[in-house]
Coordinates of C-alpha atoms in Angstrom, one line a residue:
Chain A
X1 CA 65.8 -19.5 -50.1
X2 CA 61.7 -18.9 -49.6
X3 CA 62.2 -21.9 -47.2
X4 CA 64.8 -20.0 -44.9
X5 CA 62.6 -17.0 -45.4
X6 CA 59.6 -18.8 -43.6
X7 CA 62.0 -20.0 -40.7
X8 CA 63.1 -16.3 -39.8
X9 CA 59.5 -15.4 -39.9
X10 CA 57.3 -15.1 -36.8
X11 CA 53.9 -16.1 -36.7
X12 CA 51.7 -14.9 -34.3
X13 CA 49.3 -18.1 -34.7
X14 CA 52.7 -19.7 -32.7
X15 CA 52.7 -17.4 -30.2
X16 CA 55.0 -15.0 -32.1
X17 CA 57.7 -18.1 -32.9
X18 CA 58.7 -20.2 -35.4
X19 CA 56.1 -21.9 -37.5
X20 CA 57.3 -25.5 -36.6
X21 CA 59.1 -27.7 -39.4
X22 CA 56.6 -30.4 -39.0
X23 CA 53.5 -28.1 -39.6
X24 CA 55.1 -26.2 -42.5
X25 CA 55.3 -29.4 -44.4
X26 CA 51.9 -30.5 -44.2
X27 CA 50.5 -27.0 -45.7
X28 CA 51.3 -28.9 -49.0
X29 CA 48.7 -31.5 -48.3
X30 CA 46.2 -29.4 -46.7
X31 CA 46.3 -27.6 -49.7
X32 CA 45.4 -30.4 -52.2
X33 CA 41.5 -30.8 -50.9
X34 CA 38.6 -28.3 -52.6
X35 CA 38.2 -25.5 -50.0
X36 CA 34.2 -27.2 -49.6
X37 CA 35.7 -30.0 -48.1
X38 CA 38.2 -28.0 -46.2
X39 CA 35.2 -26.8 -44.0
X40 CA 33.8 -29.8 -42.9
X41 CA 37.2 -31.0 -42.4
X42 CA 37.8 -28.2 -39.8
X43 CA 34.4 -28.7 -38.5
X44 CA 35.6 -32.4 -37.7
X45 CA 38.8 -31.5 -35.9
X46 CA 37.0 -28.3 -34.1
X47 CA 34.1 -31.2 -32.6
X48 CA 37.7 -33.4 -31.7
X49 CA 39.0 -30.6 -30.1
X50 CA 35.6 -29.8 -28.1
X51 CA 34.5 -32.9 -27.6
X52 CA 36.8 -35.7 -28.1
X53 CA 35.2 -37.0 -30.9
X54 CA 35.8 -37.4 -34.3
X55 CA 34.4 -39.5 -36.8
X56 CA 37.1 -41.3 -38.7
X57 CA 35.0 -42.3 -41.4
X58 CA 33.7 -39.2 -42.8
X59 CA 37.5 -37.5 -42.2
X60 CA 38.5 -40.2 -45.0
X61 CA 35.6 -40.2 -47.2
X62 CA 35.9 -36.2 -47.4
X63 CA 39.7 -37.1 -48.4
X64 CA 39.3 -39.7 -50.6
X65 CA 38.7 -37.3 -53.1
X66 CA 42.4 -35.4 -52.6
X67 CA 43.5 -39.2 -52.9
X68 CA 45.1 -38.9 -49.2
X69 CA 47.3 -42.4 -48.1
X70 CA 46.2 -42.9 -44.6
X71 CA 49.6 -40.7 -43.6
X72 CA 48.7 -38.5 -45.0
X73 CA 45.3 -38.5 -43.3
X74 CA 46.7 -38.5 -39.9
X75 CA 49.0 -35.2 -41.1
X76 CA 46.6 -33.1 -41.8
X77 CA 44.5 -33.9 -39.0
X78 CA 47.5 -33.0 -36.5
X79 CA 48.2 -29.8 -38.3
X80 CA 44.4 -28.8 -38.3
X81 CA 44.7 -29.5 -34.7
X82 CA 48.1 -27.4 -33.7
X83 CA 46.7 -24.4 -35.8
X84 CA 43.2 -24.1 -34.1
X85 CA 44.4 -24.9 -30.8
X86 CA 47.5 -22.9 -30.9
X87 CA 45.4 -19.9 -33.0
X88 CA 43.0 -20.0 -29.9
X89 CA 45.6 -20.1 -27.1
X90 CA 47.1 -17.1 -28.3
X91 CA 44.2 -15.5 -29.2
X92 CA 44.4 -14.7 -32.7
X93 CA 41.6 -13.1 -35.0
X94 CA 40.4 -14.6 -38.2
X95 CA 41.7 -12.1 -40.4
X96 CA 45.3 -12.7 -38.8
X97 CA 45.3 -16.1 -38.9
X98 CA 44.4 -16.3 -42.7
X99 CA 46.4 -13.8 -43.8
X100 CA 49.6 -16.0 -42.1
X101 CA 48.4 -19.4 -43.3
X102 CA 48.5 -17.7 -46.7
X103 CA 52.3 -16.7 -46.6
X104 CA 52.6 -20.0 -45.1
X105 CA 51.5 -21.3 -48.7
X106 CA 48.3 -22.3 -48.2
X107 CA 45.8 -21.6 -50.7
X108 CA 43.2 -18.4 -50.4
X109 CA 40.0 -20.3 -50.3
X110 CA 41.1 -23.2 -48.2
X111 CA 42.3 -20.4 -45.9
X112 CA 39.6 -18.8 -46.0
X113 CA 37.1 -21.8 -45.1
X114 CA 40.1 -22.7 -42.5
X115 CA 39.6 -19.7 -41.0
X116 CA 35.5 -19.2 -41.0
X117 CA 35.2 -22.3 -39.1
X118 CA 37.4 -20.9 -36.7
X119 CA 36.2 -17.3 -36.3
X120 CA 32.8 -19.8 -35.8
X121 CA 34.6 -22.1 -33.0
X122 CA 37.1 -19.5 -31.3
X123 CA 34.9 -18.7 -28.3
X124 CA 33.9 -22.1 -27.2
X125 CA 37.9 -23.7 -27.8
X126 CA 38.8 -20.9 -25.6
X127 CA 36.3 -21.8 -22.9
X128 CA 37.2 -25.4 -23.4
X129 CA 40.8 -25.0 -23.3
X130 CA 39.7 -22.7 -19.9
X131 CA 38.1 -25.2 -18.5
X132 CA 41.1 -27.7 -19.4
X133 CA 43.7 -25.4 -17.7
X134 CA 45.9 -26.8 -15.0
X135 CA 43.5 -27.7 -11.9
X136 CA 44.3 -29.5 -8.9
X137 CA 40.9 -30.0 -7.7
X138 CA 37.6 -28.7 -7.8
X139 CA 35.2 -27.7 -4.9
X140 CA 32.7 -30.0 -5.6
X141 CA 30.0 -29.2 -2.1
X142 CA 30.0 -28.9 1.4
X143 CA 27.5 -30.5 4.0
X144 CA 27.2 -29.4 7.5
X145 CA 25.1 -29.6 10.4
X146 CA 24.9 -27.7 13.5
X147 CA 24.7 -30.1 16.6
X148 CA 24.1 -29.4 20.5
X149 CA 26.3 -31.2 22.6
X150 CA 24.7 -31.8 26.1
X151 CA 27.5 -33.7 28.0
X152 CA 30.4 -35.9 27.7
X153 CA 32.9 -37.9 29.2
X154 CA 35.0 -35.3 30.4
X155 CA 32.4 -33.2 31.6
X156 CA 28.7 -33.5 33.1
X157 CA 27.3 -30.6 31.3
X158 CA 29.0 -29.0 28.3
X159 CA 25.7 -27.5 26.8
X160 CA 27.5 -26.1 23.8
X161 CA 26.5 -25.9 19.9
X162 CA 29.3 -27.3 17.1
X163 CA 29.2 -27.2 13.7
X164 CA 30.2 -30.3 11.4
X165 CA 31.2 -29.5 8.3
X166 CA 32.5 -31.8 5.4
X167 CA 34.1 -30.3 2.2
X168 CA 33.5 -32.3 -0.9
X169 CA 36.5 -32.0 -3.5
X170 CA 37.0 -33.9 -6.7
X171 CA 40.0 -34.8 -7.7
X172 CA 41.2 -33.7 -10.9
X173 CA 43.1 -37.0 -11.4
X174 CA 41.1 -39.7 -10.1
X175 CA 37.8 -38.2 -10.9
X176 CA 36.2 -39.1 -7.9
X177 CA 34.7 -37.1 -5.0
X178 CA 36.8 -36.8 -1.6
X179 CA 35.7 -35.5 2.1
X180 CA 37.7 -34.0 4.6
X181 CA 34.9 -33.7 8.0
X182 CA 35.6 -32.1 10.9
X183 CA 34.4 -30.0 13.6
X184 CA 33.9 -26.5 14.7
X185 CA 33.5 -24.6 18.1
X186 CA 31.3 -21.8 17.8
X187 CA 34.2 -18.9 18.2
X188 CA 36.0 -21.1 15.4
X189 CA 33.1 -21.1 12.7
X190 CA 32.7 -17.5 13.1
X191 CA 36.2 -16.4 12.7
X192 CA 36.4 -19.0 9.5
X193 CA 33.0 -17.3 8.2
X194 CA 34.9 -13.7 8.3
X195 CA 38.1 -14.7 6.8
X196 CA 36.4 -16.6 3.7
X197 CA 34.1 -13.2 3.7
X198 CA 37.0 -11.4 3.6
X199 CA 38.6 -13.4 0.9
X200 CA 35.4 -13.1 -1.0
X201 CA 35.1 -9.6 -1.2
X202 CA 38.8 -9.3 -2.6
X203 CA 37.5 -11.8 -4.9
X204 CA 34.6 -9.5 -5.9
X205 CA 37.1 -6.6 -5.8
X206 CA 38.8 -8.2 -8.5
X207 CA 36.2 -9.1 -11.0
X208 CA 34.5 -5.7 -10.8
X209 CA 37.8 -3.7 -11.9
Chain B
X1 CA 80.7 -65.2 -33.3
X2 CA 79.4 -69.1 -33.0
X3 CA 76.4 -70.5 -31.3
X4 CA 76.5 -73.2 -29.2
X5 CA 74.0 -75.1 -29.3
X6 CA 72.9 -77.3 -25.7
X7 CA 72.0 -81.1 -26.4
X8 CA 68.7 -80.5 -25.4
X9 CA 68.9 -77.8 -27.6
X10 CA 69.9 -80.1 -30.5
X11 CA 67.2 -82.5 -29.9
X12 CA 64.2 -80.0 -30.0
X13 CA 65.5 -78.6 -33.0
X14 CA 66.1 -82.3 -34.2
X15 CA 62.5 -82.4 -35.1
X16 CA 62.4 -79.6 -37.5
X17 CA 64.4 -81.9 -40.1
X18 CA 61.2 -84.4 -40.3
X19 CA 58.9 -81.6 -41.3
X20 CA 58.5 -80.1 -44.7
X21 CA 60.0 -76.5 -45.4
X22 CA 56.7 -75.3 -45.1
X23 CA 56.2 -76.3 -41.2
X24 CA 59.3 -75.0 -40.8
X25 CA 58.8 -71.8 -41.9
X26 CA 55.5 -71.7 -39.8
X27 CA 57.4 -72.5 -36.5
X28 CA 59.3 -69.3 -37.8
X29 CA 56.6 -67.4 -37.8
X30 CA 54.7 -68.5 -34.4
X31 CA 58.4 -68.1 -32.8
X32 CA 58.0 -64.7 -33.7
X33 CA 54.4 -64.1 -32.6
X34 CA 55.8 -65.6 -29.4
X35 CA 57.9 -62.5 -28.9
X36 CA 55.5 -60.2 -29.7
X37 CA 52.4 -61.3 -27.8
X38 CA 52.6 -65.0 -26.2
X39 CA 51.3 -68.0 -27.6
X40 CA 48.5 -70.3 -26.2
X41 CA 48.3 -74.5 -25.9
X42 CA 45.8 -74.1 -28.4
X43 CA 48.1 -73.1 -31.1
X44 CA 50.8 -75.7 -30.4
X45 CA 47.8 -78.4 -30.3
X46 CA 46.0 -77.9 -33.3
X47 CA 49.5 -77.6 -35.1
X48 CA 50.0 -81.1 -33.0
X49 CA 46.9 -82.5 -34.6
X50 CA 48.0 -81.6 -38.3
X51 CA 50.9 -83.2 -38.2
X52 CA 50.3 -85.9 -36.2
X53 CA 52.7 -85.6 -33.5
X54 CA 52.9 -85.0 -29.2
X55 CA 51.7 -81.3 -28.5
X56 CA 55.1 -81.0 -26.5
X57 CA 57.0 -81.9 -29.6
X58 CA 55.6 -79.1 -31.4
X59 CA 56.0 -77.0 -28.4
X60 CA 59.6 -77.7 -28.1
X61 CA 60.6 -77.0 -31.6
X62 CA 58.6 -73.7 -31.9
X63 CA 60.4 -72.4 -28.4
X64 CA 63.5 -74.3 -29.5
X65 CA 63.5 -72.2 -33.1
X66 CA 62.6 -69.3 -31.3
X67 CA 65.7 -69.3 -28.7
X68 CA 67.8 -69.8 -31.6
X69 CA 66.8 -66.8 -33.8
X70 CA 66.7 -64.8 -30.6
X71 CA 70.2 -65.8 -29.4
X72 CA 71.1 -65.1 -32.7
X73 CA 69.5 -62.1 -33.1
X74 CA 70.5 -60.8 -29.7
X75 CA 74.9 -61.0 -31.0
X76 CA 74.1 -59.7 -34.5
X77 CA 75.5 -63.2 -35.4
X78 CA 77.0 -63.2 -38.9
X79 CA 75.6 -65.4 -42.0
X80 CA 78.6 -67.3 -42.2
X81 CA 78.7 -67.9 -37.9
X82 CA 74.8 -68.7 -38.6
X83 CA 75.6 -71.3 -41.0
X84 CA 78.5 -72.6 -39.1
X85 CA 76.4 -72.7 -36.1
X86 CA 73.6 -74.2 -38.0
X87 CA 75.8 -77.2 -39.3
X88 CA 76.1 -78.3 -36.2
X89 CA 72.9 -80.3 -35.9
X90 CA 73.5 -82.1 -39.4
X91 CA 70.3 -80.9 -41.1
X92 CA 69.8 -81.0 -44.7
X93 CA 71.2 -78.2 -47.3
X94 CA 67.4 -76.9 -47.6
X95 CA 66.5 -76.5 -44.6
X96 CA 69.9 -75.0 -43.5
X97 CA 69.6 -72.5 -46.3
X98 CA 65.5 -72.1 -45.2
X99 CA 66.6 -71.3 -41.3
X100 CA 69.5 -68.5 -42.7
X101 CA 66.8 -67.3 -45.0
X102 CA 64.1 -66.8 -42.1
X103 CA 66.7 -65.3 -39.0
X104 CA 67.9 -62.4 -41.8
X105 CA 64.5 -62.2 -42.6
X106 CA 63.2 -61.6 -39.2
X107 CA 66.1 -60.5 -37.7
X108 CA 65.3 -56.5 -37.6
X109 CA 61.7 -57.4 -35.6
X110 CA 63.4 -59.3 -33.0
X111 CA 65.9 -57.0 -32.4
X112 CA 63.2 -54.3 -32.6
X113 CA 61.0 -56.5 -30.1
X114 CA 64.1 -57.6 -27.8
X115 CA 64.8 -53.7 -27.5
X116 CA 61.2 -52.9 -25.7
X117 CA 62.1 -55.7 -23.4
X118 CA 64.8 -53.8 -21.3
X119 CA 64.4 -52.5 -18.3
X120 CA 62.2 -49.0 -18.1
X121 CA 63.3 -45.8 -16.1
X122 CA 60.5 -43.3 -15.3
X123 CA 60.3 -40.9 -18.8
X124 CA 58.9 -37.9 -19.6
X125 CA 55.6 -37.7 -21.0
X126 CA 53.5 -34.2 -20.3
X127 CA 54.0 -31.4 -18.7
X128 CA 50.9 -28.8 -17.7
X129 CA 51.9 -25.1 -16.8
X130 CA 49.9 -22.3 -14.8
X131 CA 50.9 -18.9 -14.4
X132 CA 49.6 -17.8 -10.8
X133 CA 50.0 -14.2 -8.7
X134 CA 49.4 -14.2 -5.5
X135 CA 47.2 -11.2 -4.3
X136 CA 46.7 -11.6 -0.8
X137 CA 46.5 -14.4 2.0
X138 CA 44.9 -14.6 5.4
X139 CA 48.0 -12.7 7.3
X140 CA 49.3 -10.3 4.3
X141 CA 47.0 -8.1 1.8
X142 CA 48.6 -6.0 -1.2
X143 CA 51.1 -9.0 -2.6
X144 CA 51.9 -9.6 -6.1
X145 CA 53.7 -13.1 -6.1
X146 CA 54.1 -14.1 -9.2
X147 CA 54.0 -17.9 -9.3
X148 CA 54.3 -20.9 -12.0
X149 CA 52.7 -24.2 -10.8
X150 CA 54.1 -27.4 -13.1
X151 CA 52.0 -31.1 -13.1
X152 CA 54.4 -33.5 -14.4
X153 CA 53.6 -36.4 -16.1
X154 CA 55.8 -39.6 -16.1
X155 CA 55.3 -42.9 -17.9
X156 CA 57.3 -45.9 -16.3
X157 CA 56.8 -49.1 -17.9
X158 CA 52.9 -48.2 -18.8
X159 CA 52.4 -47.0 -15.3
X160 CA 51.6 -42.7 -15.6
X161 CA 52.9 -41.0 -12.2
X162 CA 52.1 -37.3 -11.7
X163 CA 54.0 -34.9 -9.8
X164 CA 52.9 -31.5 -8.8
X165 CA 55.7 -28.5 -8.2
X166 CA 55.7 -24.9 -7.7
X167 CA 58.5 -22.9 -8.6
X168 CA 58.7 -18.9 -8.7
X169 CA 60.1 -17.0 -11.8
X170 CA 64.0 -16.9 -10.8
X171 CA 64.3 -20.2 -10.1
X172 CA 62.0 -21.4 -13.6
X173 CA 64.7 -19.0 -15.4
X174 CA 67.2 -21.3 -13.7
X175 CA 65.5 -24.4 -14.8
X176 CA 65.3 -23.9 -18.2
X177 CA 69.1 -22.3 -18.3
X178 CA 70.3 -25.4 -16.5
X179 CA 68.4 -27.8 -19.6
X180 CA 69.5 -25.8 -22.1
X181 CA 73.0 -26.2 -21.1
X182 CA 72.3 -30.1 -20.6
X183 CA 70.8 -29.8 -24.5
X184 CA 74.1 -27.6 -25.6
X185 CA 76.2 -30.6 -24.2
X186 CA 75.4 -32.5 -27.3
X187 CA 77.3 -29.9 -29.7
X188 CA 80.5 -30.1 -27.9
X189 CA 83.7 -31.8 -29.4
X190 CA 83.6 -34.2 -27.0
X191 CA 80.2 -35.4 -27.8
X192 CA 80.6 -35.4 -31.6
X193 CA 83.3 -37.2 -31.3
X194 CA 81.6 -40.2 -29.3
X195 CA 78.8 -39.6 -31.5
X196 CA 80.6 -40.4 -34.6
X197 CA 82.3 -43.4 -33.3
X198 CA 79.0 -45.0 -31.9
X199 CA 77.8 -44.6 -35.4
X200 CA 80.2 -45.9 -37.2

């Protein structure tokens, strides 16, 4: 029956869903280590989550103690990561996130040592996960360079200044840096400097309100 | 279901009754690496060495062993049918009883190892989400276009493929109506009932 009960309940730590079966079930291990290793657990996964780095070794020497099998290991570090990156994508303060953790069944001081380290880490896993978000490529820099062209095949004297730009854009999949170059009449460069100005200033429009 | 087993077959095998148990059993076991990862020369020729034989001798009775257990593996063949089979080649009680010991032994990781081996369709394997509006574009000011932008992974026999789609809210309502009629498929009486007879 207090099982159902959870399942009906929405947590706002899952976006205001279902806590997930999977995640449910490991609050039972989380809940067998001391609440001082609890915090430098959370300050491992929070490092994973920023940085893609974790240090294996000191995850199972802190849970030796707890006697964790090496599945058991690996379960607590996924639910440590699906509650601070899902906490963080919705948002959620501290005091919200331990108080649901608790009904979850989750002890008070491993809660609460749960949750300092991520009232500590919230701002920079939300500018991660920002930076993270969906991109299809970055503006990485442009290069130009204004030439005069004096004649040409076509014509004996053409007497006319171009522009060359190139736009530099790295991909977001490959990684690597691509160029598109090409070249721009006078009357053209001006009309693309006023249509990015104008595009700009909505831009600015927008941030300011 | 019997094996039948080629004369060439036979004769590979044939060498297996001129080795102890023991080298039998660790043909078994390189058969079996031989599924999972390959095996080099240098295997078959320090096993050559040992016992004192050609390294194509060895070579043959490893892959022969290994075709065997794999063919049998492959039908689900029976013990009995793997005995019967077995008989064939006129080996002795032991090693009879030492072969049937090692294919039910190992049968469950070939079969596991034979099932990777079939062909691969593209699968799902992420799927990254953006929430756009569109505000304004060179020719129209004052918009509000709400759009969703979807990068879709695919994994196709180890090779990731990565296709990006743009879809506006209607038609992502649509989607995920369509799919979860496609998942509500599964509960009908039809599908139980094929369900239940695959299992059983």
């Amino acid at each position: 029956p207090g099982y159902d009960l959870f399942q009906v309940m929405k947590f706002r730590f899952c976006g205001d869903l279902d806590c997930p079966d999977w995640v449910l079930a490991e609050i039972s291990i989380l809940s067998k280590i001391t609440s001082v290793k609890m915090k430098l657990l959370c300050n491992q996964v929070i490092q994973d989550l920023l940085q893609g780095s974790m240090d294996y070794a000191k995850v199972f020497k802190l849970t030796a103690d707890a006697k964790y099998e090496i599945s058991d290991v690996k379960a607590a570090i996924a639910a440590l990561l699906f509650i601070f990156s899902s906490a963080a994508k919705y948002d959620v303060d501290s005091e919200s996130l331990s108080s649901e953790l608790q009904q979850l069944g989750l002890p008070k001081e491993n809660s609460a040592a749960l949750c300092k380290a991520y009232g500590d880490g919230h701002d920079k896993l939300q500018a991660r996960f920002r930076q993270q978000s969906l991109r299809l490529s970055r503006f990485h820099s442009v290069d130009w360079r204004v030439d005069y062209v004096i004649s040409s095949s076509e014509v004996k004297t053409v007497e006319e200044p171009c522009v060359q730009l190139k736009v530099n854009k790295l991909s977001d999949e490959t990684g690597e840096v691509e160029s598109t170059a090409f070249t721009l009449s006078p009357v053209k460069f001006r009309l693309l400097m006023s249509e990015l100005k104008q595009a700009q200033m909505m831009m600015e429009a927008m941030s300011s309100s | 279901m019997l094996i039948v087993l080629g004369d060439e077959h036979k004769e590979h095998l044939g060498f297996l009754s001129t080795v102890d148990v023991e080298v039998v059993r660790e043909f078994c076991r390189l058969a079996v690496e031989f599924l999972k990862k390959g095996v080099t020369t240098k295997v078959y020729q320090s096993a050559s060495q040992k016992l004192g034989v050609d390294v194509e001798t060895v070579q043959h009775g490893v892959e022969g062993l290994m075709y065997l257990m794999t063919e049998c593996a492959k039908l689900m063949v029976s013990e009995i049918d793997f005995q019967d089979s077995v008989m064939v080649l006129g080996f002795p009680e032991e090693l009879n009883a030492e072969l049937l010991r090692l294919y039910l032994e190992n049968r469950k990781e070939i079969r596991a190892i034979l099932g990777e081996l079939t062909m691969d369709l593209p699968h799902y394997h992420d799927l990254e989400w953006r929430l756009d509006v569109q505000l304004a574009c060179r020719t129209l000011r004052h918009q509000t276009d709400p759009t969703v932008m979807l990068k879709l992974h695919t994994k196709d026999s180890g090779e990731s493929a990565v296709q990006v789609l743009q879809t506006d809210p209607a038609n992502l309502v649509h989607l995920t109506n369509s799919l979860d009629r496609a998942l509500s498929e599964l509960k009908t009486a039809h599908c139980r009932r094929i369900m239940r007879n695959i299992k059983s």
